[in-house]
Amino acid sequence: MRKELVEFLSAAKVRLVCSTSSVTERFPLAQYRRNAYIGVVNALDFHVLLVLAEGDLYGYAILKSVRAESGGTVRPDIGSLYRVLGRLVALGLVTEVDAPDGAPEGQRGRPRRYYRLTRAGRSALRAETKRLDGALKLARKRT
């Protein structure tokens, strides 16, 4: 089921609904309805949320997991990934957290930035998974 969902998502643009109040400043083109952000989420956004559902990770580990879990169909570069992470943080779906005890240092002695899925992010991921499951069932029925 998860593999089919990943394949379907890789070829589709999807919608995500979550609540936030600070998005208007960063994303003025976002549409609002009853205080909920409704925006287009691409395959990379969804895969990042899906990877973080397993636990806290730093940027490069997220990148490697997204590539592996998508079977190589989603291949972001590191700059794109950090832009997506910044947007997901601004939307309140992901938060930056301290590195776990004993974690190795990052490049040039700087600590790695770890990311965690928030409650809103988990809820959005659940809702999007349900929506995609329905779309996948409909596609099977029609093909």
Coordinates of N, CA and C in Angstrom, one line a residue:
M1 N 0.8 -1.2 0.0 CA 0.0 0.0 0.0 C 0.9 1.3 0.0
R2 N 1.9 1.3 0.9 CA 2.7 2.5 1.0 C 3.5 2.7 -0.4
K3 N 4.0 1.6 -1.0 CA 4.7 1.7 -2.2 C 3.8 2.3 -3.3
E4 N 2.6 1.8 -3.4 CA 1.6 2.3 -4.4 C 1.3 3.8 -4.2
L5 N 1.2 4.2 -2.9 CA 0.9 5.6 -2.6 C 2.1 6.4 -3.0
V6 N 3.3 6.0 -2.8 CA 4.5 6.7 -3.1 C 4.6 6.9 -4.7
E7 N 4.3 5.8 -5.4 CA 4.3 5.9 -6.9 C 3.2 6.9 -7.4
F8 N 2.0 6.8 -6.8 CA 1.0 7.7 -7.2 C 1.4 9.1 -6.9
L9 N 1.9 9.4 -5.7 CA 2.3 10.7 -5.3 C 3.4 11.3 -6.2
S10 N 4.3 10.5 -6.6 CA 5.4 10.9 -7.4 C 5.0 11.5 -8.7
A11 N 3.8 11.2 -9.2 CA 3.3 11.7 -10.5 C 2.2 12.7 -10.3
A12 N 1.8 13.1 -9.1 CA 0.7 13.9 -8.8 C 1.0 15.1 -8.0
K13 N 0.3 16.2 -8.2 CA 0.4 17.4 -7.3 C -0.8 17.2 -6.4
V14 N -0.6 17.5 -5.1 CA -1.7 17.3 -4.1 C -1.9 18.5 -3.3
R15 N -3.0 18.5 -2.5 CA -3.4 19.6 -1.7 C -3.2 19.3 -0.2
L16 N -2.9 20.2 0.6 CA -2.7 20.0 2.0 C -3.4 21.1 2.8
V17 N -4.1 20.7 3.9 CA -4.8 21.7 4.7 C -4.2 21.7 6.1
C18 N -3.9 22.8 6.6 CA -3.4 22.9 8.0 C -3.7 24.3 8.5
S19 N -3.8 24.5 9.8 CA -4.0 25.8 10.4 C -2.7 26.5 10.7
T20 N -2.7 27.8 10.4 CA -1.5 28.6 10.8 C -1.9 30.1 10.7
S21 N -1.2 30.9 11.4 CA -1.5 32.3 11.4 C -0.4 33.2 10.8
S22 N 0.8 32.7 10.8 CA 2.0 33.4 10.3 C 2.3 33.3 8.9
V23 N 1.5 32.5 8.2 CA 1.9 32.2 6.8 C 1.7 33.3 5.9
T24 N 0.7 34.2 6.1 CA 0.5 35.3 5.2 C 1.7 36.2 5.0
E25 N 2.5 36.4 6.0 CA 3.7 37.2 5.9 C 4.7 36.6 5.0
R26 N 4.9 35.3 5.1 CA 5.9 34.6 4.3 C 5.4 34.2 2.9
F27 N 4.1 33.9 2.8 CA 3.6 33.3 1.6 C 2.3 34.1 1.2
P28 N 2.5 35.3 0.7 CA 1.4 36.2 0.4 C 0.4 35.6 -0.7
L29 N 0.9 34.7 -1.5 CA 0.0 34.2 -2.6 C -0.9 33.0 -2.1
A30 N -0.7 32.6 -0.8 CA -1.4 31.5 -0.2 C -2.9 31.9 -0.2
Q31 N -3.8 30.9 -0.4 CA -5.2 31.2 -0.3 C -5.6 30.8 1.1
Y32 N -6.6 31.6 1.6 CA -7.1 31.3 3.0 C -8.6 31.1 3.0
R33 N -9.1 30.2 3.7 CA -10.5 30.0 3.9 C -10.7 29.6 5.4
R34 N -11.5 30.4 6.1 CA -11.7 30.1 7.5 C -10.5 29.8 8.3
N35 N -9.5 30.6 8.2 CA -8.2 30.5 8.9 C -7.4 29.3 8.7
A36 N -7.6 28.7 7.5 CA -6.9 27.4 7.2 C -6.1 27.7 5.9
Y37 N -4.8 27.3 5.9 CA -4.0 27.4 4.7 C -4.3 26.3 3.8
I38 N -4.5 26.7 2.5 CA -4.7 25.6 1.5 C -3.7 25.9 0.4
G39 N -2.8 25.0 0.2 CA -1.7 25.2 -0.8 C -1.4 24.0 -1.5
V40 N -0.7 24.1 -2.6 CA -0.3 22.9 -3.4 C 0.9 22.3 -2.8
V41 N 0.9 21.1 -2.5 CA 2.0 20.3 -2.0 C 2.5 19.4 -3.0
N42 N 3.8 19.4 -3.3 CA 4.3 18.5 -4.3 C 4.8 17.3 -3.7
A43 N 5.3 16.4 -4.5 CA 5.8 15.1 -4.0 C 6.9 15.2 -3.0
L44 N 7.8 16.2 -3.1 CA 8.9 16.4 -2.2 C 8.3 16.8 -0.8
D45 N 7.4 17.7 -0.7 CA 6.8 18.1 0.5 C 6.2 16.9 1.3
F46 N 5.4 16.1 0.5 CA 4.8 15.0 1.1 C 5.8 13.9 1.6
H47 N 6.8 13.7 0.8 CA 7.8 12.7 1.2 C 8.6 13.2 2.4
V48 N 8.9 14.5 2.5 CA 9.6 15.0 3.7 C 8.7 14.7 5.0
L49 N 7.4 15.0 4.9 CA 6.6 14.8 6.0 C 6.5 13.3 6.3
L50 N 6.5 12.5 5.3 CA 6.4 11.0 5.5 C 7.7 10.5 6.2
V51 N 8.9 11.0 5.7 CA 10.1 10.6 6.3 C 10.2 11.0 7.8
L52 N 9.8 12.2 8.1 CA 9.8 12.7 9.5 C 8.8 12.0 10.4
A53 N 7.9 11.4 9.8 CA 6.9 10.6 10.7 C 7.6 9.4 11.4
E54 N 8.8 9.0 10.8 CA 9.6 8.0 11.5 C 10.4 8.4 12.6
G55 N 10.7 9.8 12.7 CA 11.5 10.3 13.8 C 12.3 11.5 13.3
D56 N 13.0 12.1 14.3 CA 13.8 13.3 14.0 C 15.0 13.0 13.1
L57 N 15.3 13.9 12.1 CA 16.4 13.7 11.2 C 17.0 15.0 10.9
Y58 N 18.2 15.1 10.4 CA 18.9 16.3 9.9 C 18.7 16.3 8.4
G59 N 19.0 17.4 7.8 CA 18.8 17.7 6.4 C 19.2 16.6 5.5
Y60 N 20.5 16.3 5.5 CA 21.1 15.3 4.6 C 20.5 13.9 4.7
A61 N 20.2 13.5 6.0 CA 19.5 12.2 6.2 C 18.1 12.2 5.7
I62 N 17.4 13.4 5.7 CA 16.1 13.5 5.1 C 16.2 13.3 3.6
L63 N 17.2 14.0 3.0 CA 17.4 13.9 1.6 C 17.6 12.4 1.2
K64 N 18.5 11.7 1.9 CA 18.8 10.3 1.5 C 17.6 9.4 1.7
S65 N 16.8 9.7 2.7 CA 15.6 8.9 3.0 C 14.5 9.1 1.9
V66 N 14.3 10.4 1.5 CA 13.4 10.7 0.5 C 13.7 10.0 -0.8
R67 N 15.0 10.1 -1.2 CA 15.4 9.4 -2.4 C 15.2 7.9 -2.3
A68 N 15.6 7.3 -1.2 CA 15.4 5.8 -1.0 C 13.9 5.4 -1.0
E69 N 13.1 6.1 -0.2 CA 11.7 5.7 -0.1 C 10.9 6.0 -1.4
S70 N 11.3 6.9 -2.2 CA 10.6 7.2 -3.4 C 11.1 6.3 -4.6
G71 N 12.1 5.4 -4.3 CA 12.7 4.6 -5.3 C 13.4 5.4 -6.3
G72 N 13.9 6.6 -5.9 CA 14.7 7.4 -6.8 C 13.8 8.3 -7.7
T73 N 12.5 8.3 -7.6 CA 11.7 9.1 -8.4 C 11.6 10.6 -7.9
V74 N 11.8 10.8 -6.6 CA 11.9 12.1 -6.1 C 13.4 12.3 -5.7
R75 N 14.1 13.2 -6.4 CA 15.5 13.4 -6.2 C 15.9 14.9 -6.0
P76 N 15.6 15.4 -4.9 CA 15.8 16.8 -4.6 C 17.3 17.1 -4.5
D77 N 17.7 18.3 -4.8 CA 19.1 18.7 -4.4 C 19.0 19.3 -3.0
I78 N 20.1 19.5 -2.3 CA 20.1 19.9 -0.9 C 19.4 21.3 -0.8
G79 N 19.7 22.2 -1.7 CA 19.1 23.6 -1.6 C 17.6 23.6 -1.7
S80 N 17.0 22.7 -2.6 CA 15.6 22.6 -2.7 C 15.0 22.0 -1.4
L81 N 15.7 21.1 -0.8 CA 15.2 20.4 0.4 C 15.1 21.5 1.5
Y82 N 16.2 22.3 1.7 CA 16.2 23.3 2.8 C 15.1 24.3 2.6
R83 N 14.8 24.7 1.3 CA 13.7 25.6 1.1 C 12.3 25.0 1.5
V84 N 12.2 23.7 1.2 CA 10.9 23.0 1.6 C 10.9 22.9 3.1
L85 N 12.0 22.6 3.7 CA 12.0 22.5 5.2 C 11.6 23.9 5.8
G86 N 12.2 24.9 5.3 CA 11.8 26.3 5.8 C 10.4 26.6 5.6
R87 N 9.8 26.2 4.5 CA 8.4 26.4 4.3 C 7.5 25.6 5.3
L88 N 7.9 24.3 5.4 CA 7.1 23.5 6.4 C 7.3 24.0 7.8
V89 N 8.4 24.5 8.2 CA 8.6 25.1 9.5 C 7.7 26.3 9.6
A90 N 7.7 27.2 8.6 CA 6.8 28.4 8.6 C 5.3 28.1 8.7
L91 N 5.0 26.9 8.1 CA 3.6 26.5 8.2 C 3.2 25.8 9.5
G92 N 4.2 25.5 10.3 CA 3.9 24.8 11.6 C 3.8 23.3 11.5
L93 N 4.2 22.8 10.3 CA 4.1 21.3 10.1 C 5.3 20.6 10.6
V94 N 6.4 21.3 10.7 CA 7.7 20.8 11.1 C 8.4 21.8 12.0
T95 N 9.1 21.3 13.0 CA 9.8 22.2 13.9 C 11.3 21.8 14.0
E96 N 12.2 22.8 14.2 CA 13.6 22.5 14.4 C 13.8 22.1 15.8
V97 N 14.6 21.1 16.1 CA 14.9 20.6 17.4 C 16.4 20.5 17.6
D98 N 16.8 20.4 18.9 CA 18.2 20.1 19.2 C 18.6 18.7 18.8
A99 N 19.9 18.6 18.5 CA 20.4 17.3 18.1 C 20.3 16.4 19.4
P100 N 20.1 15.1 19.1 CA 20.0 14.2 20.3 C 21.4 14.0 20.9
D101 N 21.4 13.6 22.1 CA 22.7 13.4 22.8 C 23.5 12.3 22.0
G102 N 24.8 12.6 21.9 CA 25.7 11.7 21.2 C 25.7 11.8 19.7
A103 N 24.9 12.8 19.2 CA 24.9 12.9 17.7 C 26.2 13.5 17.2
P104 N 26.7 13.1 16.1 CA 28.0 13.7 15.6 C 27.8 15.1 15.2
E105 N 28.9 15.9 15.2 CA 28.8 17.3 14.7 C 28.6 17.3 13.2
G106 N 28.1 18.4 12.8 CA 27.9 18.6 11.3 C 29.2 19.1 10.7
Q107 N 29.1 19.6 9.5 CA 30.3 20.1 8.8 C 30.9 21.3 9.5
R108 N 32.2 21.4 9.4 CA 33.0 22.5 10.0 C 32.7 22.8 11.5
G109 N 32.4 21.7 12.2 CA 32.2 21.9 13.6 C 30.8 22.5 14.0
R110 N 30.0 22.8 13.1 CA 28.7 23.4 13.4 C 27.7 22.3 13.7
P111 N 26.8 22.5 14.7 CA 25.8 21.4 15.0 C 24.8 21.2 13.9
R112 N 24.4 20.0 13.6 CA 23.4 19.7 12.6 C 22.1 20.2 13.1
R113 N 21.2 20.7 12.2 CA 19.9 21.1 12.5 C 19.0 19.9 12.3
Y114 N 18.3 19.5 13.4 CA 17.4 18.3 13.3 C 16.0 18.9 13.2
Y115 N 15.1 18.1 12.5 CA 13.7 18.5 12.3 C 12.8 17.4 12.8
R116 N 11.6 17.9 13.3 CA 10.6 17.0 13.9 C 9.3 17.3 13.3
L117 N 8.5 16.3 13.0 CA 7.1 16.5 12.6 C 6.3 17.0 13.8
T118 N 5.5 18.0 13.6 CA 4.6 18.5 14.7 C 3.3 17.8 14.7
R119 N 2.5 18.0 15.7 CA 1.2 17.4 15.8 C 0.4 17.9 14.5
A120 N 0.4 19.1 14.1 CA -0.3 19.6 13.0 C 0.3 18.9 11.7
G121 N 1.6 18.7 11.7 CA 2.2 18.0 10.5 C 1.7 16.6 10.4
R122 N 1.6 15.9 11.6 CA 1.2 14.5 11.6 C -0.3 14.4 11.1
S123 N -1.1 15.4 11.6 CA -2.5 15.4 11.2 C -2.7 15.7 9.7
A124 N -1.9 16.6 9.2 CA -1.9 16.9 7.8 C -1.5 15.7 7.0
L125 N -0.4 15.0 7.4 CA 0.0 13.9 6.7 C -1.0 12.8 6.7
R126 N -1.7 12.6 7.8 CA -2.8 11.6 7.9 C -3.9 11.9 6.9
A127 N -4.3 13.2 6.9 CA -5.4 13.7 6.1 C -5.0 13.5 4.6
E128 N -3.8 13.9 4.3 CA -3.3 13.8 2.9 C -3.2 12.3 2.4
T129 N -2.7 11.4 3.3 CA -2.7 10.0 3.0 C -4.0 9.5 2.7
K130 N -5.0 9.9 3.5 CA -6.4 9.4 3.3 C -6.9 9.9 2.0
R131 N -6.6 11.1 1.6 CA -7.1 11.7 0.4 C -6.4 11.0 -0.8
L132 N -5.1 10.7 -0.7 CA -4.4 10.0 -1.8 C -4.9 8.6 -1.9
D133 N -5.2 7.9 -0.8 CA -5.7 6.6 -0.8 C -7.1 6.6 -1.6
G134 N -7.9 7.5 -1.4 CA -9.2 7.6 -2.1 C -9.0 7.9 -3.6
A135 N -8.0 8.7 -3.9 CA -7.7 9.0 -5.3 C -7.1 7.8 -6.0
L136 N -6.3 7.0 -5.3 CA -5.7 5.8 -5.8 C -6.8 4.7 -6.1
K137 N -7.7 4.6 -5.2 CA -8.8 3.7 -5.4 C -9.7 4.1 -6.6
L138 N -9.9 5.3 -6.7 CA -10.7 5.8 -7.9 C -9.9 5.6 -9.2
A139 N -8.6 5.8 -9.2 CA -7.8 5.6 -10.4 C -7.8 4.1 -10.8
R140 N -7.8 3.2 -9.8 CA -7.8 1.8 -10.1 C -9.1 1.4 -10.7
K141 N -10.2 2.0 -10.1 CA -11.5 1.7 -10.6 C -11.7 2.1 -12.1
R142 N -11.1 3.2 -12.4 CA -11.3 3.7 -13.8 C -10.3 3.2 -14.8
T143 N -9.3 2.6 -14.4 CA -8.3 2.1 -15.4 C -8.3 0.6 -15.5

